[in-house]
């Protein structure tokens, strides 16, 4: 009698394309031929990182260490036909003439139903917001903005007493859960993308591990070796290890120079940085009421010129009202904000564990729990959009997660970094209640809540929801708000930074 088969749900298709460079042919080629090959290569890689060949997806290029390959190009795309097109498009470039494919891997992103039947539903049909976002991040992944990648294929053993597929479902589920707990211990250190490849390639799964510290990848794999699901049942193929670099640094790579090219040595300034567009839960922090981000669930949404113009229009309107709308600390940062109905102390204990891992990264600015009357907010702030998104995948697993900022209908404003002078903390709360009374009578106002940092009662966070931008702007133009801004200058230790959400 066949064992119980766990259901799966598939998302985007994946291609790992490994190439070696014919260095002798490259050195012997005329300079003009090399220049044309580089131009073709850069154009191909840039176009695919910008996903001009499909409606969605993600691509990246890596320098591979060791003898197995020189380059790895990774593509995730919604359709298998997109991968087919990308694969053949590279062969038409002049750069391809100097490469030989040494390996490749074809697969599809996958989540399994060992731990919960909800996991294999369409993310749009999952009621738990946190789980829905987690599943979407696994099925429709962005390649993390991390320096290192480790890729390897693997299968489950099918020999003698160590036959995974002849093991009872409950035992398999328990081992999968144990395996997952080890992975959670590396939250913020290592990001994992799992793809299924049964019928598509020689092994059953492909595994991508991304990190800014290569030893984190080693430590994770070493610890998992001692877990029964791996020690008894795992069989592995070849391991590949690489470093990401931006497409425009391909000439430096081919010249044997350092990649990514150091900031002060790059001919185009910061053009080589891994740039990412604003979307979803990554929120630009502006000034007293700053920039706008737009949510699209688990999918990326590239901010249009019209949206950029709207953000600047908002800044201009606020500045005309003598409301600060700049960047008090001079930098762009990105926030992931999720709401939870869990007990604040329990939530803080969980967040504190994640935060200790997040602190290993230079891109991490702050992660904190803010308590309100009915719910708490977990706010995680990062220097890059992709880092905030990656953190969101881990934060979505926190207890009691019910919503993500930006998912509400209408128009939202969020005020962060209200750092109140300690002697004025009660005054600030009292003033908020007064303003709240005014808001209740405002046309188009849905809800406003004040939350305080679990660790520092003087650090406040305010979120408001409106029917439309026009309704919010009516309030910002009011005498009540003008009086509040003037009053706040005396009791706040620093200028707050705000974000707009659509």
Tab-separated table of C-alpha atoms in Angstrom:
chain	number	residue	atom	x	y	z
A	1	UNK	CA	0.000	0.000	0.000
A	2	UNK	CA	1.491	3.392	-1.003
A	3	UNK	CA	2.529	5.787	1.738
A	4	UNK	CA	0.695	9.101	2.145
A	5	UNK	CA	1.872	11.643	-0.407
A	6	UNK	CA	2.250	15.203	0.946
A	7	UNK	CA	0.707	17.811	-1.377
A	8	UNK	CA	2.876	20.502	-2.929
A	9	UNK	CA	2.314	23.881	-4.551
A	10	UNK	CA	4.586	25.190	-7.262
A	11	UNK	CA	5.443	28.762	-8.184
A	12	UNK	CA	8.113	30.180	-10.471
A	13	UNK	CA	10.473	28.121	-12.614
A	14	UNK	CA	14.216	28.279	-12.027
A	15	UNK	CA	17.320	27.880	-14.177
A	16	UNK	CA	20.864	27.736	-12.823
A	17	UNK	CA	23.262	28.188	-15.751
A	18	UNK	CA	26.930	27.413	-14.992
A	19	UNK	CA	29.620	28.596	-17.422
A	20	UNK	CA	33.387	28.356	-17.720
A	21	UNK	CA	35.379	30.965	-19.650
A	22	UNK	CA	37.776	29.949	-22.438
A	23	UNK	CA	40.508	32.227	-21.115
A	24	UNK	CA	42.981	31.340	-23.885
A	25	UNK	CA	40.476	32.296	-26.586
A	26	UNK	CA	39.631	35.477	-24.666
A	27	UNK	CA	43.251	36.583	-24.452
A	28	UNK	CA	43.854	35.839	-28.130
A	29	UNK	CA	40.734	37.636	-29.387
A	30	UNK	CA	41.043	41.102	-30.990
A	31	UNK	CA	40.252	43.981	-28.653
A	32	UNK	CA	37.192	45.018	-30.651
A	33	UNK	CA	35.808	41.475	-30.468
A	34	UNK	CA	36.247	41.479	-26.696
A	35	UNK	CA	34.598	44.888	-26.394
A	36	UNK	CA	31.583	43.728	-28.401
A	37	UNK	CA	31.351	40.533	-26.330
A	38	UNK	CA	31.409	42.518	-23.101
A	39	UNK	CA	28.773	44.944	-24.376
A	40	UNK	CA	26.551	41.992	-25.330
A	41	UNK	CA	27.121	40.316	-21.970
A	42	UNK	CA	26.409	43.420	-19.906
A	43	UNK	CA	23.290	44.191	-21.940
A	44	UNK	CA	21.991	40.620	-21.519
A	45	UNK	CA	22.643	40.486	-17.767
A	46	UNK	CA	21.219	43.942	-17.092
A	47	UNK	CA	18.087	43.238	-19.120
A	48	UNK	CA	17.477	40.014	-17.243
A	49	UNK	CA	18.149	41.486	-13.800
A	50	UNK	CA	15.621	44.167	-14.764
A	51	UNK	CA	13.282	41.372	-15.989
A	52	UNK	CA	12.512	42.929	-19.345
A	53	UNK	CA	11.785	39.476	-20.774
A	54	UNK	CA	8.780	38.605	-18.569
A	55	UNK	CA	6.025	40.100	-16.436
A	56	UNK	CA	7.823	39.189	-13.226
A	57	UNK	CA	10.747	37.258	-11.809
A	58	UNK	CA	14.317	37.721	-10.674
A	59	UNK	CA	17.845	37.134	-12.046
A	60	UNK	CA	21.426	37.544	-10.827
A	61	UNK	CA	25.001	36.757	-11.869
A	62	UNK	CA	27.688	35.264	-9.619
A	63	UNK	CA	31.419	34.608	-9.827
A	64	UNK	CA	31.939	30.931	-8.972
A	65	UNK	CA	34.995	29.895	-6.973
A	66	UNK	CA	36.884	26.720	-7.809
A	67	UNK	CA	37.262	24.630	-10.957
A	68	UNK	CA	33.633	23.666	-11.588
A	69	UNK	CA	32.606	26.954	-13.238
A	70	UNK	CA	33.514	30.617	-13.595
A	71	UNK	CA	30.057	32.155	-13.871
A	72	UNK	CA	26.604	31.288	-12.570
A	73	UNK	CA	23.520	33.034	-13.949
A	74	UNK	CA	20.332	32.347	-11.964
A	75	UNK	CA	16.845	33.028	-13.327
A	76	UNK	CA	13.422	32.728	-11.671
A	77	UNK	CA	10.481	33.245	-14.039
A	78	UNK	CA	6.698	32.695	-13.989
A	79	UNK	CA	6.689	30.407	-17.042
A	80	UNK	CA	9.018	27.672	-18.286
A	81	UNK	CA	8.920	29.359	-21.688
A	82	UNK	CA	10.532	32.428	-20.082
A	83	UNK	CA	13.514	30.303	-19.013
A	84	UNK	CA	13.740	28.776	-22.470
A	85	UNK	CA	13.872	32.238	-24.024
A	86	UNK	CA	16.476	33.485	-21.526
A	87	UNK	CA	18.688	30.449	-22.073
A	88	UNK	CA	18.711	30.853	-25.849
A	89	UNK	CA	19.075	34.624	-25.650
A	90	UNK	CA	22.414	34.214	-23.880
A	91	UNK	CA	23.666	31.900	-26.642
A	92	UNK	CA	23.104	34.729	-29.135
A	93	UNK	CA	25.491	37.067	-27.306
A	94	UNK	CA	29.111	37.548	-28.274
A	95	UNK	CA	30.089	36.619	-24.706
A	96	UNK	CA	28.644	33.121	-25.169
A	97	UNK	CA	31.277	32.416	-27.838
A	98	UNK	CA	33.908	32.493	-25.077
A	99	UNK	CA	32.001	30.263	-22.640
A	100	UNK	CA	31.178	26.613	-22.249
A	101	UNK	CA	28.301	25.355	-20.142
A	102	UNK	CA	29.674	22.958	-17.533
A	103	UNK	CA	26.424	22.326	-15.664
A	104	UNK	CA	22.842	23.516	-15.356
A	105	UNK	CA	19.804	22.855	-13.213
A	106	UNK	CA	16.103	23.196	-14.072
A	107	UNK	CA	13.476	23.237	-11.322
A	108	UNK	CA	10.435	25.039	-9.906
A	109	UNK	CA	9.910	26.765	-6.551
A	110	UNK	CA	7.950	24.569	-4.187
A	111	UNK	CA	6.271	24.482	-0.781
A	112	UNK	CA	5.143	21.215	0.796
A	113	UNK	CA	2.261	20.234	3.041
A	114	UNK	CA	4.069	18.218	5.686
A	115	UNK	CA	3.390	20.717	8.468
A	116	UNK	CA	0.144	22.390	7.349
A	117	UNK	CA	-2.417	21.957	4.581
A	118	UNK	CA	-2.668	25.762	4.478
A	119	UNK	CA	0.890	25.912	3.119
A	120	UNK	CA	-0.138	24.459	-0.235
A	121	UNK	CA	-3.038	26.814	-0.871
A	122	UNK	CA	-2.803	29.762	-3.218
A	123	UNK	CA	-1.415	32.601	-1.057
A	124	UNK	CA	-4.472	34.686	-1.927
A	125	UNK	CA	-6.689	32.002	-0.335
A	126	UNK	CA	-4.758	31.761	2.948
A	127	UNK	CA	-6.579	33.646	5.698
A	128	UNK	CA	-3.545	33.993	7.977
A	129	UNK	CA	-1.763	37.053	6.563
A	130	UNK	CA	1.640	36.069	7.931
A	131	UNK	CA	1.469	32.584	6.441
A	132	UNK	CA	0.189	33.958	3.139
A	133	UNK	CA	3.175	36.287	2.872
A	134	UNK	CA	5.573	33.508	3.851
A	135	UNK	CA	4.203	31.143	1.190
A	136	UNK	CA	4.255	33.896	-1.444
A	137	UNK	CA	7.903	34.653	-0.625
A	138	UNK	CA	8.782	30.993	-1.186
A	139	UNK	CA	6.814	30.597	-4.419
A	140	UNK	CA	7.678	33.963	-5.978
A	141	UNK	CA	11.142	34.747	-4.586
A	142	UNK	CA	13.401	37.673	-5.167
A	143	UNK	CA	17.054	36.715	-5.241
A	144	UNK	CA	18.328	38.154	-1.947
A	145	UNK	CA	20.771	41.035	-2.063
A	146	UNK	CA	23.445	38.961	-0.304
A	147	UNK	CA	27.096	38.577	-1.269
A	148	UNK	CA	27.373	34.774	-1.290
A	149	UNK	CA	25.395	31.936	-2.823
A	150	UNK	CA	25.656	28.194	-2.250
A	151	UNK	CA	23.760	25.924	-4.637
A	152	UNK	CA	23.440	22.157	-4.472
A	153	UNK	CA	20.992	19.508	-5.668
A	154	UNK	CA	19.759	16.745	-3.374
A	155	UNK	CA	17.470	13.732	-3.216
A	156	UNK	CA	15.952	11.558	-0.504
A	157	UNK	CA	17.561	8.132	-0.134
A	158	UNK	CA	15.620	5.058	-1.252
A	159	UNK	CA	17.759	2.135	-0.092
A	160	UNK	CA	17.063	-0.595	2.460
A	161	UNK	CA	15.777	0.635	5.813
A	162	UNK	CA	16.682	4.202	4.850
A	163	UNK	CA	13.949	4.558	2.255
A	164	UNK	CA	12.361	7.967	2.738
A	165	UNK	CA	9.390	7.097	0.551
A	166	UNK	CA	8.650	3.946	2.539
A	167	UNK	CA	8.703	5.795	5.873
A	168	UNK	CA	5.311	6.565	7.536
A	169	UNK	CA	3.992	10.070	6.917
A	170	UNK	CA	3.988	11.090	10.596
A	171	UNK	CA	7.673	10.217	10.936
A	172	UNK	CA	8.538	12.127	7.782
A	173	UNK	CA	6.536	15.135	8.985
A	174	UNK	CA	8.329	15.111	12.343
A	175	UNK	CA	11.731	15.026	10.656
A	176	UNK	CA	10.762	17.856	8.295
A	177	UNK	CA	9.645	19.931	11.273
A	178	UNK	CA	12.938	19.271	13.079
A	179	UNK	CA	14.854	20.257	9.965
A	180	UNK	CA	12.869	23.493	9.741
A	181	UNK	CA	13.587	24.406	13.357
A	182	UNK	CA	17.318	24.299	12.642
A	183	UNK	CA	16.788	26.666	9.729
A	184	UNK	CA	14.866	29.122	11.906
A	185	UNK	CA	17.928	29.387	14.129
A	186	UNK	CA	19.695	31.072	11.203
A	187	UNK	CA	16.976	33.659	10.587
A	188	UNK	CA	18.581	36.858	9.397
A	189	UNK	CA	21.840	35.033	8.650
A	190	UNK	CA	20.914	32.686	5.783
A	191	UNK	CA	18.061	32.897	3.249
A	192	UNK	CA	16.944	29.655	1.597
A	193	UNK	CA	15.093	29.029	-1.666
A	194	UNK	CA	13.913	25.452	-2.309
A	195	UNK	CA	12.994	24.244	-5.791
A	196	UNK	CA	11.553	20.888	-6.836
A	197	UNK	CA	13.058	19.102	-9.807
A	198	UNK	CA	11.485	15.624	-9.999
A	199	UNK	CA	11.104	14.936	-13.721
A	200	UNK	CA	13.038	18.098	-14.600
A	201	UNK	CA	16.598	17.212	-13.593
A	202	UNK	CA	18.759	14.445	-12.112
A	203	UNK	CA	18.018	15.134	-8.436
A	204	UNK	CA	14.743	15.751	-6.647
A	205	UNK	CA	15.375	19.253	-5.277
A	206	UNK	CA	17.666	22.200	-5.768
A	207	UNK	CA	18.715	24.308	-2.782
A	208	UNK	CA	19.963	27.912	-2.848
A	209	UNK	CA	21.462	29.413	0.311
A	210	UNK	CA	22.271	33.144	0.418
A	211	UNK	CA	24.269	34.961	3.092
A	212	UNK	CA	26.682	37.824	3.645
A	213	UNK	CA	28.940	35.535	5.686
A	214	UNK	CA	30.109	32.255	4.090
A	215	UNK	CA	30.632	30.624	7.483
A	216	UNK	CA	26.930	31.022	8.266
A	217	UNK	CA	26.168	28.769	5.282
A	218	UNK	CA	28.781	26.258	6.422
A	219	UNK	CA	27.480	26.281	10.007
A	220	UNK	CA	23.880	25.754	8.889
A	221	UNK	CA	24.725	22.811	6.645
A	222	UNK	CA	27.018	21.299	9.277
A	223	UNK	CA	24.310	21.434	11.939
A	224	UNK	CA	21.735	19.962	9.596
A	225	UNK	CA	24.049	17.025	8.822
A	226	UNK	CA	23.351	15.742	12.334
A	227	UNK	CA	19.573	15.931	11.894
A	228	UNK	CA	18.020	12.550	11.114
A	229	UNK	CA	16.254	13.794	8.006
A	230	UNK	CA	19.681	14.532	6.548
A	231	UNK	CA	21.960	11.981	8.243
A	232	UNK	CA	19.791	9.002	7.230
A	233	UNK	CA	17.962	10.115	4.129
A	234	UNK	CA	19.828	12.861	2.242
A	235	UNK	CA	21.958	12.351	-0.876
A	236	UNK	CA	23.740	15.346	-2.377
A	237	UNK	CA	25.118	16.352	-5.737
A	238	UNK	CA	27.900	18.854	-6.383
A	239	UNK	CA	28.114	22.021	-4.298
A	240	UNK	CA	28.766	25.372	-5.995
A	241	UNK	CA	29.820	28.524	-4.152
A	242	UNK	CA	29.821	32.014	-5.644
A	243	UNK	CA	29.864	35.776	-5.064
A	244	UNK	CA	27.331	38.113	-6.579
A	245	UNK	CA	28.385	41.062	-8.715
A	246	UNK	CA	26.346	43.569	-10.738
A	247	UNK	CA	26.189	43.143	-14.542
A	248	UNK	CA	28.068	46.384	-15.207
A	249	UNK	CA	31.104	44.894	-13.439
A	250	UNK	CA	31.446	42.133	-16.061
A	251	UNK	CA	34.445	43.901	-17.710
A	252	UNK	CA	36.226	43.989	-14.341
A	253	UNK	CA	35.450	40.297	-13.826
A	254	UNK	CA	36.899	39.391	-17.219
A	255	UNK	CA	40.005	41.518	-16.487
A	256	UNK	CA	40.640	39.660	-13.241
A	257	UNK	CA	39.886	42.717	-11.122
A	258	UNK	CA	37.988	42.890	-7.847
A	259	UNK	CA	34.215	42.468	-8.122
A	260	UNK	CA	32.007	44.023	-7.066
A	261	UNK	CA	34.144	47.001	-8.007
A	262	UNK	CA	34.856	49.129	-4.903
A	263	UNK	CA	32.787	52.313	-4.681
A	264	UNK	CA	35.725	54.667	-5.054
A	265	UNK	CA	37.109	52.769	-8.039
A	266	UNK	CA	33.930	52.438	-10.089
A	267	UNK	CA	33.790	54.600	-13.220
A	268	UNK	CA	30.080	55.170	-12.765
A	269	UNK	CA	29.997	56.085	-9.096
A	270	UNK	CA	27.436	53.946	-7.296
A	271	UNK	CA	25.955	52.435	-10.439
A	272	UNK	CA	27.192	49.008	-9.424
A	273	UNK	CA	25.128	48.881	-6.226
A	274	UNK	CA	22.373	46.260	-6.122
A	275	UNK	CA	19.454	48.639	-6.565
A	276	UNK	CA	15.873	47.591	-5.863
A	277	UNK	CA	12.628	49.393	-6.523
A	278	UNK	CA	10.181	50.436	-3.827
A	279	UNK	CA	7.236	48.138	-3.391
A	280	UNK	CA	4.927	46.429	-0.972
A	281	UNK	CA	6.099	46.492	2.602
A	282	UNK	CA	9.401	48.245	2.023
A	283	UNK	CA	8.573	51.779	3.002
A	284	UNK	CA	10.664	54.844	2.195
A	285	UNK	CA	11.045	56.994	5.270
A	286	UNK	CA	10.498	60.634	4.510
A	287	UNK	CA	10.179	63.599	6.833
A	288	UNK	CA	7.214	64.817	8.842
A	289	UNK	CA	5.134	63.187	6.173
A	290	UNK	CA	7.357	61.650	3.537
A	291	UNK	CA	7.420	59.288	0.574
A	292	UNK	CA	5.027	56.680	-0.740
A	293	UNK	CA	5.228	52.900	-1.160
A	294	UNK	CA	2.616	50.711	-2.836
A	295	UNK	CA	1.733	47.137	-1.847
A	296	UNK	CA	1.238	44.212	-4.193
A	297	UNK	CA	1.184	41.214	-1.852
A	298	UNK	CA	4.086	38.871	-2.497
A	299	UNK	CA	4.881	40.309	-5.920
A	300	UNK	CA	7.188	43.162	-6.828
A	301	UNK	CA	5.714	46.418	-8.021
A	302	UNK	CA	8.103	48.806	-9.745
A	303	UNK	CA	7.341	52.371	-8.792
A	304	UNK	CA	6.325	54.366	-11.862
A	305	UNK	CA	7.359	57.893	-12.752
A	306	UNK	CA	3.816	59.012	-11.904
A	307	UNK	CA	4.166	57.574	-8.393
A	308	UNK	CA	7.550	59.247	-7.972
A	309	UNK	CA	5.981	62.510	-9.069
A	310	UNK	CA	3.105	62.002	-6.617
A	311	UNK	CA	5.561	61.490	-3.744
A	312	UNK	CA	7.349	64.705	-4.653
A	313	UNK	CA	4.009	66.492	-5.010
A	314	UNK	CA	3.126	65.410	-1.467
A	315	UNK	CA	6.472	66.706	-0.196
A	316	UNK	CA	5.891	70.010	-1.957
A	317	UNK	CA	2.357	70.406	-0.616
A	318	UNK	CA	3.520	69.746	2.938
A	319	UNK	CA	6.467	72.097	2.663
A	320	UNK	CA	4.086	74.801	1.445
A	321	UNK	CA	2.212	74.256	4.711
A	322	UNK	CA	5.462	74.664	6.669
A	323	UNK	CA	5.483	70.941	7.488
A	324	UNK	CA	8.918	69.355	7.303
A	325	UNK	CA	8.927	66.694	4.572
A	326	UNK	CA	12.582	65.879	4.075
A	327	UNK	CA	14.972	63.326	5.551
A	328	UNK	CA	16.218	64.470	8.968
A	329	UNK	CA	19.046	61.957	9.029
A	330	UNK	CA	19.911	62.250	5.352
A	331	UNK	CA	19.465	58.616	4.361
A	332	UNK	CA	16.894	56.379	2.716
A	333	UNK	CA	15.908	53.435	4.879
A	334	UNK	CA	13.268	50.771	4.413
A	335	UNK	CA	10.809	49.278	6.880
A	336	UNK	CA	8.837	46.085	7.164
A	337	UNK	CA	5.820	46.603	9.434
A	338	UNK	CA	3.562	43.745	10.546
A	339	UNK	CA	0.740	43.772	13.093
A	340	UNK	CA	0.222	41.066	15.712
A	341	UNK	CA	-2.529	40.272	18.218
A	342	UNK	CA	-0.171	38.170	20.359
A	343	UNK	CA	0.742	39.089	23.918
A	344	UNK	CA	3.337	41.861	23.701
A	345	UNK	CA	5.781	40.152	26.076
A	346	UNK	CA	5.611	36.885	24.138
A	347	UNK	CA	5.977	38.761	20.865
A	348	UNK	CA	8.975	40.707	22.150
A	349	UNK	CA	10.766	37.514	23.256
A	350	UNK	CA	10.394	36.104	19.745
A	351	UNK	CA	11.449	39.357	18.071
A	352	UNK	CA	14.463	39.719	20.349
A	353	UNK	CA	15.762	36.330	19.171
A	354	UNK	CA	15.454	37.361	15.524
A	355	UNK	CA	16.970	40.766	16.218
A	356	UNK	CA	20.162	39.239	17.589
A	357	UNK	CA	20.611	37.518	14.233
A	358	UNK	CA	19.645	40.655	12.281
A	359	UNK	CA	22.315	42.630	14.157
A	360	UNK	CA	25.025	40.640	12.371
A	361	UNK	CA	24.201	42.617	9.216
A	362	UNK	CA	25.451	46.112	8.477
A	363	UNK	CA	22.173	46.804	6.662
A	364	UNK	CA	20.109	46.353	9.832
A	365	UNK	CA	19.060	49.636	11.455
A	366	UNK	CA	16.462	48.682	14.048
A	367	UNK	CA	13.813	46.095	14.906
A	368	UNK	CA	11.322	46.803	17.682
A	369	UNK	CA	7.885	45.931	19.043
A	370	UNK	CA	5.413	48.796	19.461
A	371	UNK	CA	2.428	48.206	21.772
A	372	UNK	CA	-1.056	49.585	21.152
A	373	UNK	CA	-4.435	49.184	22.840
A	374	UNK	CA	-5.663	46.386	20.573
A	375	UNK	CA	-2.579	45.079	18.799
A	376	UNK	CA	1.172	45.453	18.501
A	377	UNK	CA	3.335	46.394	15.531
A	378	UNK	CA	6.672	44.814	14.680
A	379	UNK	CA	8.810	47.377	12.855
A	380	UNK	CA	12.039	46.227	11.200
A	381	UNK	CA	14.129	48.932	9.526
A	382	UNK	CA	16.930	48.274	7.032
A	383	UNK	CA	19.255	50.185	4.722
A	384	UNK	CA	18.145	48.217	1.637
A	385	UNK	CA	14.733	47.220	0.344
A	386	UNK	CA	15.746	43.613	-0.301
A	387	UNK	CA	17.058	43.213	3.259
A	388	UNK	CA	13.730	44.462	4.607
A	389	UNK	CA	11.877	41.997	2.381
A	390	UNK	CA	14.109	39.129	3.513
A	391	UNK	CA	13.491	40.039	7.153
A	392	UNK	CA	9.773	40.062	6.440
A	393	UNK	CA	9.891	36.376	5.548
A	394	UNK	CA	11.085	35.584	9.061
A	395	UNK	CA	8.874	38.136	10.800
A	396	UNK	CA	5.795	36.643	9.130
A	397	UNK	CA	6.307	33.532	11.284
A	398	UNK	CA	5.964	35.498	14.529
A	399	UNK	CA	2.967	34.644	16.737
A	400	UNK	CA	-0.361	36.330	16.122
A	401	UNK	CA	0.546	38.104	12.867
A	402	UNK	CA	-2.711	39.377	11.376
A	403	UNK	CA	-1.762	42.044	8.829
A	404	UNK	CA	1.016	43.895	7.086
A	405	UNK	CA	1.128	47.663	6.838
A	406	UNK	CA	-0.072	48.721	3.413
A	407	UNK	CA	-2.646	45.957	2.967
A	408	UNK	CA	-5.566	48.104	4.074
A	409	UNK	CA	-7.766	49.750	1.482
A	410	UNK	CA	-7.646	53.475	0.973
A	411	UNK	CA	-4.666	55.662	1.855
A	412	UNK	CA	-2.373	55.207	4.837
A	413	UNK	CA	0.159	57.379	6.628
A	414	UNK	CA	2.708	56.107	9.100
A	415	UNK	CA	4.723	58.231	11.486
A	416	UNK	CA	7.890	56.715	12.938
A	417	UNK	CA	10.680	57.989	15.158
A	418	UNK	CA	8.505	60.126	17.421
A	419	UNK	CA	11.189	60.380	20.082
A	420	UNK	CA	9.591	62.330	22.926
A	421	UNK	CA	11.569	64.124	25.605
A	422	UNK	CA	10.991	62.009	28.753
A	423	UNK	CA	9.449	64.855	30.741
A	424	UNK	CA	6.829	65.342	27.997
A	425	UNK	CA	5.773	61.717	27.440
A	426	UNK	CA	2.399	62.104	29.187
A	427	UNK	CA	1.847	65.422	27.418
A	428	UNK	CA	2.398	63.733	24.044
A	429	UNK	CA	-0.113	60.970	24.787
A	430	UNK	CA	-2.624	63.565	25.965
A	431	UNK	CA	-2.133	65.631	22.831
A	432	UNK	CA	-2.639	62.533	20.695
A	433	UNK	CA	-5.994	61.917	22.390
A	434	UNK	CA	-7.002	65.518	21.653
A	435	UNK	CA	-6.008	65.188	18.005
A	436	UNK	CA	-7.790	61.835	17.904
A	437	UNK	CA	-11.011	63.603	18.830
A	438	UNK	CA	-10.535	65.971	15.901
A	439	UNK	CA	-9.818	63.057	13.570
A	440	UNK	CA	-13.045	61.297	14.502
A	441	UNK	CA	-14.969	64.158	12.947
A	442	UNK	CA	-12.806	64.360	9.812
A	443	UNK	CA	-14.411	63.306	6.539
A	444	UNK	CA	-12.727	60.214	5.111
A	445	UNK	CA	-10.799	59.259	8.294
A	446	UNK	CA	-11.021	55.572	9.187
A	447	UNK	CA	-8.638	54.932	12.056
A	448	UNK	CA	-5.563	56.273	13.868
A	449	UNK	CA	-3.584	54.481	16.566
A	450	UNK	CA	-0.645	55.354	18.784
A	451	UNK	CA	1.836	52.642	19.752
A	452	UNK	CA	4.825	52.841	22.097
A	453	UNK	CA	8.111	50.960	21.901
A	454	UNK	CA	8.047	47.944	24.240
A	455	UNK	CA	11.553	48.864	25.421
A	456	UNK	CA	11.319	52.651	25.387
A	457	UNK	CA	8.020	54.374	26.161
A	458	UNK	CA	9.406	57.633	24.764
A	459	UNK	CA	9.664	56.152	21.247
A	460	UNK	CA	6.246	56.438	19.563
A	461	UNK	CA	4.732	55.148	16.340
A	462	UNK	CA	1.514	56.496	14.752
A	463	UNK	CA	-0.490	54.877	11.941
A	464	UNK	CA	-3.538	56.415	10.248
A	465	UNK	CA	-5.892	55.112	7.592
A	466	UNK	CA	-7.852	57.366	5.244
A	467	UNK	CA	-10.322	56.938	2.428
A	468	UNK	CA	-8.036	58.838	0.055
A	469	UNK	CA	-4.963	61.024	-0.160
A	470	UNK	CA	-7.198	64.062	-0.562
A	471	UNK	CA	-8.897	63.334	2.775
A	472	UNK	CA	-5.519	63.034	4.514
A	473	UNK	CA	-4.266	66.253	2.958
A	474	UNK	CA	-7.368	68.071	4.207
A	475	UNK	CA	-6.310	67.177	7.742
A	476	UNK	CA	-2.681	68.183	7.125
A	477	UNK	CA	-3.917	71.604	5.982
A	478	UNK	CA	-6.074	72.058	9.091
A	479	UNK	CA	-5.306	74.446	11.934
A	480	UNK	CA	-5.435	71.533	14.378
A	481	UNK	CA	-2.584	69.759	12.628
A	482	UNK	CA	-0.588	72.973	12.224
A	483	UNK	CA	-0.904	73.614	15.965
A	484	UNK	CA	0.200	70.057	16.701
A	485	UNK	CA	3.300	70.370	14.499
A	486	UNK	CA	4.318	73.648	16.186
A	487	UNK	CA	3.730	72.157	19.633
A	488	UNK	CA	5.700	69.025	18.736
A	489	UNK	CA	8.839	71.002	17.955
A	490	UNK	CA	9.167	71.775	21.656
A	491	UNK	CA	8.609	68.302	23.079
A	492	UNK	CA	10.234	65.987	20.510
A	493	UNK	CA	13.914	65.133	20.831
A	494	UNK	CA	14.262	64.823	17.032
A	495	UNK	CA	12.239	65.337	13.876
A	496	UNK	CA	10.028	62.346	13.115
A	497	UNK	CA	10.171	60.512	9.819
A	498	UNK	CA	6.954	59.470	8.109
A	499	UNK	CA	5.930	57.289	5.177
A	500	UNK	CA	2.865	57.206	2.959
A	501	UNK	CA	1.255	53.935	1.958
A	502	UNK	CA	-1.346	53.384	-0.713
